mmCIF file of C-alpha atoms in Angstrom:
data_model
loop_
_atom_site.group_PDB
_atom_site.id
_atom_site.type_symbol
_atom_site.label_atom_id
_atom_site.label_comp_id
_atom_site.label_asym_id
_atom_site.label_seq_id
_atom_site.Cartn_x
_atom_site.Cartn_y
_atom_site.Cartn_z
ATOM 1 C CA MET A 22 72.670 124.659 100.166
ATOM 2 C CA LYS A 23 74.666 126.418 97.492
ATOM 3 C CA LYS A 24 77.855 124.898 98.862
ATOM 4 C CA LEU A 25 76.305 121.470 98.586
ATOM 5 C CA LYS A 26 76.056 121.907 94.824
ATOM 6 C CA TYR A 27 79.832 121.975 94.662
ATOM 7 C CA ILE A 28 80.644 119.546 97.454
ATOM 8 C CA PHE A 29 78.372 116.818 96.141
ATOM 9 C CA PRO A 30 79.937 116.490 92.660
ATOM 10 C CA ALA A 31 83.391 116.714 94.212
ATOM 11 C CA ILE A 32 82.648 113.791 96.529
ATOM 12 C CA ALA A 33 81.147 111.842 93.649
ATOM 13 C CA LEU A 34 84.141 112.330 91.403
ATOM 14 C CA PHE A 35 86.513 111.437 94.214
ATOM 15 C CA LEU A 36 84.697 108.186 94.897
ATOM 16 C CA VAL A 37 84.491 107.293 91.235
ATOM 17 C CA ALA A 38 88.211 107.946 90.863
ATOM 18 C CA CYS A 39 88.842 105.570 93.742
ATOM 19 C CA ASP A 40 86.726 102.815 92.206
ATOM 20 C CA SER A 41 89.326 100.310 91.115
ATOM 21 C CA ASN A 42 90.279 96.686 91.607
ATOM 22 C CA ASP A 43 93.890 97.238 92.520
ATOM 23 C CA ASP A 44 93.564 95.532 95.881
ATOM 24 C CA GLY A 45 96.308 93.046 95.128
ATOM 25 C CA PHE A 46 96.843 89.753 93.404
ATOM 26 C CA TYR A 47 95.001 87.220 95.477
ATOM 27 C CA ASN A 48 96.121 84.076 93.630
ATOM 28 C CA THR A 49 99.804 84.676 94.422
ATOM 29 C CA GLU A 50 101.758 83.239 97.322
ATOM 30 C CA TYR A 51 105.208 84.568 98.221
ATOM 31 C CA LEU A 52 107.723 82.356 99.956
ATOM 32 C CA GLU A 53 111.439 82.004 100.507
ATOM 33 C CA SER A 54 113.503 78.976 99.651
ATOM 34 C CA GLN A 55 115.922 77.838 102.300
ATOM 35 C CA ASN A 56 118.448 76.723 99.679
ATOM 36 C CA SER A 57 119.864 78.479 96.652
ATOM 37 C CA LEU A 58 117.905 77.546 93.528
ATOM 38 C CA VAL A 59 119.942 79.521 91.005
ATOM 39 C CA ASN A 60 123.647 79.087 90.484
ATOM 40 C CA ILE A 61 126.105 81.054 88.362
ATOM 41 C CA GLU A 62 128.701 78.533 87.211
ATOM 42 C CA THR A 63 131.636 80.761 88.003
ATOM 43 C CA GLN A 64 135.239 80.282 86.869
ATOM 44 C CA PRO A 65 138.433 81.533 88.511
ATOM 45 C CA THR A 66 139.274 83.512 85.363
ATOM 46 C CA TYR A 67 137.480 84.339 82.129
ATOM 47 C CA ASN A 68 138.878 84.678 78.635
ATOM 48 C CA VAL A 69 137.233 85.907 75.447
ATOM 49 C CA ASN A 70 134.842 83.287 74.001
ATOM 50 C CA ASP A 71 134.396 81.540 77.329
ATOM 51 C CA VAL A 72 130.773 80.683 78.128
ATOM 52 C CA LEU A 73 129.270 81.691 81.436
ATOM 53 C CA TYR A 74 126.461 79.307 82.364
ATOM 54 C CA ILE A 75 123.598 79.906 84.756
ATOM 55 C CA GLU A 76 121.590 76.964 85.958
ATOM 56 C CA ALA A 77 118.442 76.823 88.046
ATOM 57 C CA ALA A 78 116.660 73.897 89.625
ATOM 58 C CA ILE A 79 113.536 73.847 91.780
ATOM 59 C CA PRO A 80 112.803 70.483 93.400
ATOM 60 C CA LYS A 81 109.212 69.263 93.461
ATOM 61 C CA LEU A 82 109.446 69.198 97.239
ATOM 62 C CA LEU A 83 110.873 72.521 98.353
ATOM 63 C CA GLN A 84 112.423 73.286 101.710
ATOM 64 C CA GLN A 85 110.877 76.615 102.636
ATOM 65 C CA THR A 86 112.475 78.974 105.125
ATOM 66 C CA GLY A 87 110.655 78.854 108.454
ATOM 67 C CA GLN A 88 108.654 75.708 107.697
ATOM 68 C CA SER A 89 109.309 72.199 108.965
ATOM 69 C CA ASN A 90 107.364 70.373 106.238
ATOM 70 C CA LEU A 91 108.441 70.290 102.618
ATOM 71 C CA LEU A 92 106.252 72.192 100.187
ATOM 72 C CA ASP A 93 104.874 70.320 97.184
ATOM 73 C CA ILE A 94 105.156 72.953 94.482
ATOM 74 C CA ARG A 95 103.573 70.732 91.820
ATOM 75 C CA GLN A 96 100.417 70.298 93.851
ATOM 76 C CA SER A 97 100.474 73.960 94.911
ATOM 77 C CA THR A 98 100.631 75.273 91.344
ATOM 78 C CA GLY A 99 98.344 72.710 89.744
ATOM 79 C CA ASN A 100 101.331 71.250 87.872
ATOM 80 C CA ALA A 101 102.492 74.560 86.447
ATOM 81 C CA PRO A 102 104.234 73.875 83.114
ATOM 82 C CA THR A 103 107.120 76.237 83.831
ATOM 83 C CA PHE A 104 108.740 78.578 86.320
ATOM 84 C CA GLU A 105 110.585 81.642 85.100
ATOM 85 C CA PHE A 106 113.176 84.168 86.188
ATOM 86 C CA ALA A 107 115.139 86.874 84.390
ATOM 87 C CA TYR A 108 118.662 88.251 84.377
ATOM 88 C CA LEU A 109 120.793 90.638 82.399
ATOM 89 C CA LEU A 110 124.440 91.176 81.546
ATOM 90 C CA GLU A 111 126.121 94.587 81.681
ATOM 91 C CA ARG A 112 129.581 95.736 80.580
ATOM 92 C CA ARG A 113 131.484 98.676 81.965
ATOM 93 C CA ASN A 114 132.158 101.301 79.280
ATOM 94 C CA ALA A 115 134.907 103.893 78.883
ATOM 95 C CA ALA A 116 132.903 106.456 80.823
ATOM 96 C CA ASN A 117 132.920 104.057 83.774
ATOM 97 C CA THR A 118 129.173 103.415 83.606
ATOM 98 C CA TRP A 119 127.383 100.193 82.702
ATOM 99 C CA ASP A 120 125.860 99.295 79.343
ATOM 100 C CA ILE A 121 123.351 96.482 78.957
ATOM 101 C CA VAL A 122 124.689 93.786 76.641
ATOM 102 C CA ASP A 123 122.291 92.344 74.056
ATOM 103 C CA VAL A 124 122.832 88.594 74.298
ATOM 104 C CA SER A 125 120.548 87.512 71.439
ATOM 105 C CA ASP A 126 123.433 86.243 69.300
ATOM 106 C CA ASN A 127 125.566 84.914 72.149
ATOM 107 C CA PHE A 128 123.104 82.860 74.140
ATOM 108 C CA ILE A 129 123.697 79.104 74.256
ATOM 109 C CA PRO A 130 120.643 77.130 75.412
ATOM 110 C CA ASP A 131 121.091 73.864 77.245
ATOM 111 C CA LEU A 132 118.069 72.939 79.403
ATOM 112 C CA GLY A 133 114.668 74.594 79.507
ATOM 113 C CA ASN A 134 113.849 77.561 77.295
ATOM 114 C CA ALA A 135 114.722 81.224 77.126
ATOM 115 C CA ASN A 136 113.773 84.447 75.416
ATOM 116 C CA THR A 137 116.834 86.579 74.803
ATOM 117 C CA GLY A 138 117.513 90.200 73.990
ATOM 118 C CA SER A 139 118.596 92.931 76.343
ATOM 119 C CA TYR A 140 117.889 90.423 79.113
ATOM 120 C CA VAL A 141 117.346 86.686 79.406
ATOM 121 C CA GLN A 142 113.887 85.440 80.323
ATOM 122 C CA ALA A 143 114.640 81.927 81.475
ATOM 123 C CA PHE A 144 111.997 79.184 81.711
ATOM 124 C CA LEU A 145 112.511 76.148 83.907
ATOM 125 C CA GLN A 146 110.757 73.070 82.583
ATOM 126 C CA TYR A 147 109.652 70.140 84.680
ATOM 127 C CA ASN A 148 111.705 66.972 84.490
ATOM 128 C CA SER A 149 109.501 64.165 85.793
ATOM 129 C CA THR A 150 112.426 61.765 86.123
ATOM 130 C CA ASP A 151 114.392 64.007 88.427
ATOM 131 C CA GLU A 152 111.189 65.580 89.829
ATOM 132 C CA GLU A 153 112.428 69.123 89.451
ATOM 133 C CA TYR A 154 112.037 72.203 87.287
ATOM 134 C CA ILE A 155 115.323 72.903 85.544
ATOM 135 C CA PHE A 156 117.038 75.460 83.326
ATOM 136 C CA ARG A 157 120.603 75.879 82.081
ATOM 137 C CA GLY A 158 121.844 78.408 79.591
ATOM 138 C CA GLY A 159 125.117 80.130 78.778
ATOM 139 C CA ILE A 160 126.281 83.474 77.459
ATOM 140 C CA GLN A 161 129.383 83.529 75.302
ATOM 141 C CA LEU A 162 131.675 86.360 76.350
ATOM 142 C CA VAL A 163 132.889 87.735 73.036
ATOM 143 C CA THR A 164 134.585 90.930 74.174
ATOM 144 C CA ALA A 165 137.120 91.612 76.873
ATOM 145 C CA GLY A 166 136.115 93.911 79.687
ATOM 146 C CA GLU A 167 134.509 94.144 83.091
ATOM 147 C CA TYR A 168 131.045 92.634 83.339
ATOM 148 C CA ARG A 169 128.321 92.125 85.880
ATOM 149 C CA ILE A 170 125.204 89.968 86.022
ATOM 150 C CA SER A 171 122.075 90.890 87.960
ATOM 151 C CA PHE A 172 118.683 89.289 88.369
ATOM 152 C CA ILE A 173 115.349 91.008 87.993
ATOM 153 C CA THR A 174 113.611 90.564 91.308
ATOM 154 C CA ASN A 175 110.621 91.834 93.215
ATOM 155 C CA SER A 176 112.157 90.901 96.538
ATOM 156 C CA SER A 177 112.898 93.693 98.980
ATOM 157 C CA THR A 178 116.505 92.511 99.104
ATOM 158 C CA TYR A 179 118.614 92.627 95.965
ATOM 159 C CA ASP A 180 120.526 89.417 96.574
ATOM 160 C CA LYS A 181 117.353 87.298 96.362
ATOM 161 C CA ILE A 182 116.336 85.888 93.000
ATOM 162 C CA THR A 183 112.634 85.651 92.183
ATOM 163 C CA LEU A 184 111.316 82.555 90.429
ATOM 164 C CA ARG A 185 107.660 82.709 89.449
ATOM 165 C CA SER A 186 105.404 79.845 88.462
ATOM 166 C CA ASN A 187 103.460 80.134 85.237
ATOM 167 C CA SER A 188 100.405 78.522 86.743
ATOM 168 C CA ILE A 189 97.361 77.976 84.574
ATOM 169 C CA ASN A 190 93.633 77.548 85.180
ATOM 170 C CA ASN A 191 93.635 80.038 88.060
ATOM 171 C CA ASN A 192 95.825 77.816 90.237
ATOM 172 C CA VAL A 193 98.050 79.382 92.873
ATOM 173 C CA ILE A 194 101.007 81.342 91.497
ATOM 174 C CA LEU A 195 104.166 80.849 93.523
ATOM 175 C CA ASN A 196 106.776 83.590 93.810
ATOM 176 C CA ILE A 197 109.848 81.929 95.284
ATOM 177 C CA PHE A 198 112.642 84.121 96.589
ATOM 178 C CA SER A 199 115.882 82.230 96.356
ATOM 179 C CA PRO A 200 119.147 83.170 98.021
ATOM 180 C CA SER A 201 122.171 83.193 95.740
ATOM 181 C CA LEU A 202 125.684 82.170 96.609
ATOM 182 C CA ASN A 203 127.207 84.304 93.876
ATOM 183 C CA LEU A 204 125.664 87.737 94.313
ATOM 184 C CA ASP A 205 126.962 90.583 96.446
ATOM 185 C CA ALA A 206 124.667 92.596 98.721
ATOM 186 C CA SER A 207 123.738 94.871 95.812
ATOM 187 C CA GLY A 208 122.660 91.886 93.767
ATOM 188 C CA TYR A 209 125.579 91.711 91.307
ATOM 189 C CA TYR A 210 128.088 89.103 90.247
ATOM 190 C CA THR A 211 131.003 91.069 88.816
ATOM 191 C CA PHE A 212 133.824 89.542 86.780
ATOM 192 C CA THR A 213 136.504 90.433 84.229
ATOM 193 C CA VAL A 214 137.009 88.896 80.807
ATOM 194 C CA ASN A 215 140.636 88.949 79.629
ATOM 195 C CA MET B 16 81.242 103.874 83.680
ATOM 196 C CA LYS B 17 83.232 106.928 84.712
ATOM 197 C CA LYS B 18 82.089 108.778 81.592
ATOM 198 C CA LEU B 19 78.466 107.946 82.383
ATOM 199 C CA LEU B 20 78.820 109.278 85.898
ATOM 200 C CA PHE B 21 80.552 112.395 84.652
ATOM 201 C CA ILE B 22 77.762 113.021 82.138
ATOM 202 C CA ALA B 23 75.219 112.438 84.898
ATOM 203 C CA LEU B 24 76.915 114.995 87.114
ATOM 204 C CA ILE B 25 77.034 117.586 84.371
ATOM 205 C CA SER B 26 73.397 116.897 83.478
ATOM 206 C CA ILE B 27 72.268 117.259 87.048
ATOM 207 C CA GLN B 28 74.088 120.540 87.419
ATOM 208 C CA TYR B 29 72.535 121.748 84.156
ATOM 209 C CA MET B 30 69.049 120.682 85.134
ATOM 210 C CA ASN B 31 69.469 122.263 88.515
ATOM 211 C CA ALA B 32 70.448 125.524 86.876
ATOM 212 C CA GLN B 33 67.140 125.510 84.971
ATOM 213 C CA GLN B 34 65.072 125.209 88.139
ATOM 214 C CA PRO B 35 64.245 127.882 90.711
ATOM 215 C CA ALA B 36 66.673 127.136 93.503
ATOM 216 C CA ASP B 37 64.110 126.401 96.153
ATOM 217 C CA SER B 38 60.667 126.521 94.594
ATOM 218 C CA LEU B 39 57.522 126.055 96.655
ATOM 219 C CA PRO B 40 56.392 122.493 97.427
ATOM 220 C CA SER B 41 54.124 121.039 94.806
ATOM 221 C CA GLN B 42 50.911 119.774 96.377
ATOM 222 C CA GLU B 43 50.446 117.341 93.528
ATOM 223 C CA ILE B 44 53.653 115.445 94.199
ATOM 224 C CA LEU B 45 52.860 115.157 97.912
ATOM 225 C CA LYS B 46 49.874 113.016 97.007
ATOM 226 C CA ARG B 47 52.165 110.510 95.387
ATOM 227 C CA LYS B 48 53.692 108.713 98.353
ATOM 228 C CA ASN B 49 55.349 105.705 96.684
ATOM 229 C CA GLU B 50 58.182 105.278 94.254
ATOM 230 C CA VAL B 51 59.937 102.403 92.517
ATOM 231 C CA ARG B 52 63.176 102.799 90.612
ATOM 232 C CA THR B 53 66.155 100.963 89.221
ATOM 233 C CA ASP B 54 69.813 101.895 88.967
ATOM 234 C CA VAL B 55 70.703 102.045 85.289
ATOM 235 C CA ILE B 56 74.445 102.611 85.740
ATOM 236 C CA SER B 57 75.061 99.476 87.775
ATOM 237 C CA LEU B 58 72.809 97.501 85.446
ATOM 238 C CA VAL B 59 74.666 98.581 82.311
ATOM 239 C CA GLY B 60 78.130 98.973 83.800
ATOM 240 C CA SER B 61 78.411 95.945 86.053
ATOM 241 C CA SER B 62 75.443 93.666 85.337
ATOM 242 C CA ARG B 63 74.074 94.415 88.768
ATOM 243 C CA LEU B 64 70.312 94.539 89.168
ATOM 244 C CA ASN B 65 69.145 97.050 91.745
ATOM 245 C CA LEU B 66 65.502 97.688 92.577
ATOM 246 C CA THR B 67 64.299 100.190 95.151
ATOM 247 C CA TYR B 68 60.996 100.972 96.780
ATOM 248 C CA GLU B 69 60.656 104.287 98.623
ATOM 249 C CA ARG B 70 57.780 105.617 100.725
ATOM 250 C CA PHE B 71 57.399 109.362 101.299
ATOM 251 C CA PHE B 72 56.005 110.265 104.727
ATOM 252 C CA ASN B 73 55.952 114.041 104.377
ATOM 253 C CA LYS B 74 57.913 116.760 102.584
ATOM 254 C CA ASP B 75 61.019 116.075 104.633
ATOM 255 C CA PHE B 76 61.310 112.359 105.333
ATOM 256 C CA SER B 77 61.111 109.173 103.351
ATOM 257 C CA ALA B 78 62.245 105.589 103.819
ATOM 258 C CA GLY B 79 62.695 102.586 101.608
ATOM 259 C CA VAL B 80 64.580 99.482 100.796
ATOM 260 C CA SER B 81 66.883 98.507 97.920
ATOM 261 C CA PHE B 82 67.493 95.007 96.660
ATOM 262 C CA GLY B 83 70.639 94.293 94.687
ATOM 263 C CA TYR B 84 71.852 91.194 92.881
ATOM 264 C CA ALA B 85 75.108 90.994 90.915
ATOM 265 C CA ASP B 86 76.354 88.443 88.430
ATOM 266 C CA SER B 87 78.954 90.323 86.442
ATOM 267 C CA GLU B 88 81.169 88.375 84.070
ATOM 268 C CA LYS B 89 84.038 90.783 84.671
ATOM 269 C CA VAL B 90 83.753 90.517 88.447
ATOM 270 C CA ASN B 91 83.585 86.731 88.185
ATOM 271 C CA ASP B 92 86.683 86.664 85.974
ATOM 272 C CA ASP B 93 88.571 89.040 88.282
ATOM 273 C CA PHE B 94 87.599 86.923 91.263
ATOM 274 C CA ASP B 95 88.712 83.664 89.643
ATOM 275 C CA SER B 96 91.943 85.221 88.355
ATOM 276 C CA GLY B 97 92.784 86.628 91.756
ATOM 277 C CA TYR B 98 92.496 90.334 90.976
ATOM 278 C CA ARG B 99 89.976 90.608 93.795
ATOM 279 C CA ASN B 100 89.280 88.417 96.801
ATOM 280 C CA THR B 101 85.573 89.115 97.192
ATOM 281 C CA ARG B 102 82.633 88.672 94.860
ATOM 282 C CA PRO B 103 79.608 90.564 96.219
ATOM 283 C CA LYS B 104 76.402 88.884 95.095
ATOM 284 C CA TYR B 105 73.445 90.370 96.936
ATOM 285 C CA ASP B 106 72.463 93.161 99.267
ATOM 286 C CA VAL B 107 69.311 94.314 101.014
ATOM 287 C CA THR B 108 69.560 97.938 102.044
ATOM 288 C CA PRO B 109 66.899 99.732 104.096
ATOM 289 C CA PHE B 110 67.377 103.497 104.204
ATOM 290 C CA VAL B 111 65.946 106.728 105.595
ATOM 291 C CA ARG B 112 66.240 110.034 103.761
ATOM 292 C CA TYR B 113 65.910 113.679 104.647
ATOM 293 C CA ASN B 114 65.152 116.353 102.063
ATOM 294 C CA LEU B 115 67.784 119.081 102.242
ATOM 295 C CA SER B 116 65.922 121.440 99.888
ATOM 296 C CA LYS B 117 62.571 123.210 100.041
ATOM 297 C CA SER B 118 61.537 122.054 96.615
ATOM 298 C CA LEU B 119 59.880 118.672 96.210
ATOM 299 C CA SER B 120 60.407 118.366 92.482
ATOM 300 C CA SER B 121 64.165 118.817 92.492
ATOM 301 C CA PHE B 122 66.117 118.467 95.680
ATOM 302 C CA TYR B 123 69.213 117.281 97.428
ATOM 303 C CA PHE B 124 68.852 114.680 100.118
ATOM 304 C CA ALA B 125 70.882 113.022 102.836
ATOM 305 C CA GLU B 126 70.549 109.343 103.559
ATOM 306 C CA VAL B 127 71.543 106.852 106.214
ATOM 307 C CA PHE B 128 71.361 103.159 105.434
ATOM 308 C CA ILE B 129 72.063 99.740 106.773
ATOM 309 C CA SER B 130 73.035 96.885 104.500
ATOM 310 C CA ALA B 131 72.728 93.141 104.727
ATOM 311 C CA ASN B 132 75.116 91.900 102.077
ATOM 312 C CA GLY B 133 76.817 88.701 101.035
ATOM 313 C CA GLY B 134 78.859 86.967 98.401
ATOM 314 C CA ASP B 135 81.964 84.859 97.952
ATOM 315 C CA PHE B 136 85.432 85.189 99.443
ATOM 316 C CA LYS B 137 88.688 83.502 98.462
ATOM 317 C CA LYS B 138 91.938 82.983 100.286
ATOM 318 C CA ILE B 139 95.112 80.960 99.804
ATOM 319 C CA GLU B 140 95.468 78.328 102.525
ATOM 320 C CA ARG B 141 98.377 76.074 103.441
ATOM 321 C CA ARG B 142 97.297 72.467 103.743
ATOM 322 C CA ASN B 143 99.006 69.135 104.327
ATOM 323 C CA ASN B 144 98.421 66.119 102.077
ATOM 324 C CA GLY B 145 99.521 63.651 104.740
ATOM 325 C CA VAL B 146 103.213 63.985 103.983
ATOM 326 C CA ASN B 147 103.942 67.411 102.529
ATOM 327 C CA ASP B 148 102.387 70.857 102.607
ATOM 328 C CA TYR B 149 100.777 72.573 99.653
ATOM 329 C CA PHE B 150 98.926 75.799 98.914
ATOM 330 C CA VAL B 151 95.395 75.876 97.612
ATOM 331 C CA THR B 152 92.861 78.608 96.924
ATOM 332 C CA GLU B 153 89.731 78.090 98.965
ATOM 333 C CA LYS B 154 86.438 79.835 98.367
ATOM 334 C CA SER B 155 83.797 80.414 100.991
ATOM 335 C CA ALA B 156 80.671 82.485 101.385
ATOM 336 C CA TYR B 157 80.421 85.614 103.493
ATOM 337 C CA SER B 158 77.508 87.587 104.847
ATOM 338 C CA ASP B 159 77.672 90.786 106.831
ATOM 339 C CA PHE B 160 75.817 93.855 108.010
ATOM 340 C CA GLY B 161 77.036 97.357 107.370
ATOM 341 C CA ILE B 162 76.036 100.952 107.955
ATOM 342 C CA GLY B 163 76.622 104.003 105.854
ATOM 343 C CA ALA B 164 75.440 107.372 104.669
ATOM 344 C CA GLY B 165 75.175 109.271 101.446
ATOM 345 C CA LEU B 166 74.084 112.337 99.566
ATOM 346 C CA GLY B 167 71.983 112.527 96.468
ATOM 347 C CA TYR B 168 70.076 114.677 94.076
ATOM 348 C CA LYS B 169 66.640 113.938 92.693
ATOM 349 C CA LEU B 170 64.688 115.556 89.899
ATOM 350 C CA TYR B 171 61.073 114.836 88.923
ATOM 351 C CA ILE B 172 59.595 115.291 85.488
ATOM 352 C CA LYS B 173 55.838 115.942 85.573
ATOM 353 C CA ASP B 174 55.890 115.002 89.277
ATOM 354 C CA GLN B 175 56.001 111.326 88.281
ATOM 355 C CA PHE B 176 59.215 110.325 86.610
ATOM 356 C CA GLY B 177 62.270 110.600 88.789
ATOM 357 C CA ILE B 178 65.953 110.840 87.957
ATOM 358 C CA GLU B 179 68.202 110.313 90.930
ATOM 359 C CA PHE B 180 71.927 110.444 91.394
ATOM 360 C CA MET B 181 73.389 109.256 94.647
ATOM 361 C CA VAL B 182 76.778 108.742 96.249
ATOM 362 C CA GLY B 183 77.000 106.880 99.516
ATOM 363 C CA PHE B 184 79.392 104.627 101.288
ATOM 364 C CA GLY B 185 79.705 102.719 104.510
ATOM 365 C CA THR B 186 81.499 99.916 106.207
ATOM 366 C CA ASN B 187 80.758 96.317 107.042
ATOM 367 C CA LEU B 188 80.749 95.558 110.741
ATOM 368 C CA PHE B 189 81.014 91.915 111.683
ATOM 369 C CA ASP B 190 82.581 89.500 109.157
ATOM 370 C CA LYS B 191 85.387 91.853 108.153
ATOM 371 C CA ASP B 192 87.931 89.085 107.651
ATOM 372 C CA LYS B 193 85.931 88.034 104.617
ATOM 373 C CA SER B 194 83.508 90.760 103.615
ATOM 374 C CA PRO B 195 84.564 93.929 101.765
ATOM 375 C CA ASP B 196 85.647 96.700 104.127
ATOM 376 C CA THR B 197 83.692 99.302 102.198
ATOM 377 C CA ILE B 198 80.183 99.169 100.845
ATOM 378 C CA SER B 199 79.061 101.772 98.361
ATOM 379 C CA ARG B 200 75.832 103.112 96.967
ATOM 380 C CA VAL B 201 76.728 105.026 93.846
ATOM 381 C CA GLY B 202 74.261 105.149 91.015
ATOM 382 C CA LEU B 203 72.001 106.894 88.605
ATOM 383 C CA SER B 204 68.433 105.676 88.930
ATOM 384 C CA LEU B 205 65.280 106.130 86.958
ATOM 385 C CA GLY B 206 62.018 105.822 88.868
ATOM 386 C CA TYR B 207 58.279 106.176 88.826
ATOM 387 C CA ARG B 208 56.370 107.896 91.628
ATOM 388 C CA PHE B 209 52.739 107.047 92.229
#
């Protein structure tokens, strides 16, 4: 009986510590796009003051890997106002390591919106004429050197880019993993500015 | 909630220290064979009403039934937002208890219980609108039966007013695709014995 006095509170505290709601995010659906949705507009060579553009487009009807029917992402997300993804630019320093480049002053918006700083948070906005979510923005390359671009992803493979719907009113949130034509297996596009 | 339980544990240990470890059975309390009580922690912490009736057969055994109904704003919000995929609403829980101590005014007990419980369940489904596929969150009701066991401590003031702390857990058995895997009976109850 004396042992019970110690075992009982220990069990209680253990169970209370385990009492949480971290079972997962049950409004989110993860899927993979068959086609590349994000494109780095690469050039054969880069010179100082060139602008490197990244554009993204998600069609209303998406061809999903492993599915025969197209997926209506507007209906799935309850007409989500935007999708978003994020990327960052790094420059190799003298010590042969990579520094993150703050792009706040060098970002050139074109389509959609973006928050800029140590990384770009890009928002694709829906174009009802073309029936697609679209973003295009550029980074002016103001200093010579070796650079690389990578995308922030929650995919298990680095060369997939994650685009997430900003669904409202508790509608389904889509996490779309897009292949990229420009990234290496480690998830980088590396280039040199002369 | 965790602070309340921690205070309850400390209080119980303190109160237990003030009592003779295994005092002789009180004849007065044996005459009082019925008890009603309510769980104050679940009522305050999660807007869950829990009422229990217990019948004492002798100094060792008792049996009873608990009725629970939940309508917590936080649980509802978490369910709608997708932080959880179940929303437990009601439970009816018959139980049998065995007194692990010699005392009848302050004692540890072991309990086995069965639970009929139900609520709402949500899941993302892939549907077809006649041409294309889409995802939608669908809600449905669940009901299940579970079994479990627990340990508790009970203290009577003036052989009438009971304070009870209990920790128990079990598992649902039949509708496990929808119902919560684990059912718990953790609470601090105040009761009246007559």
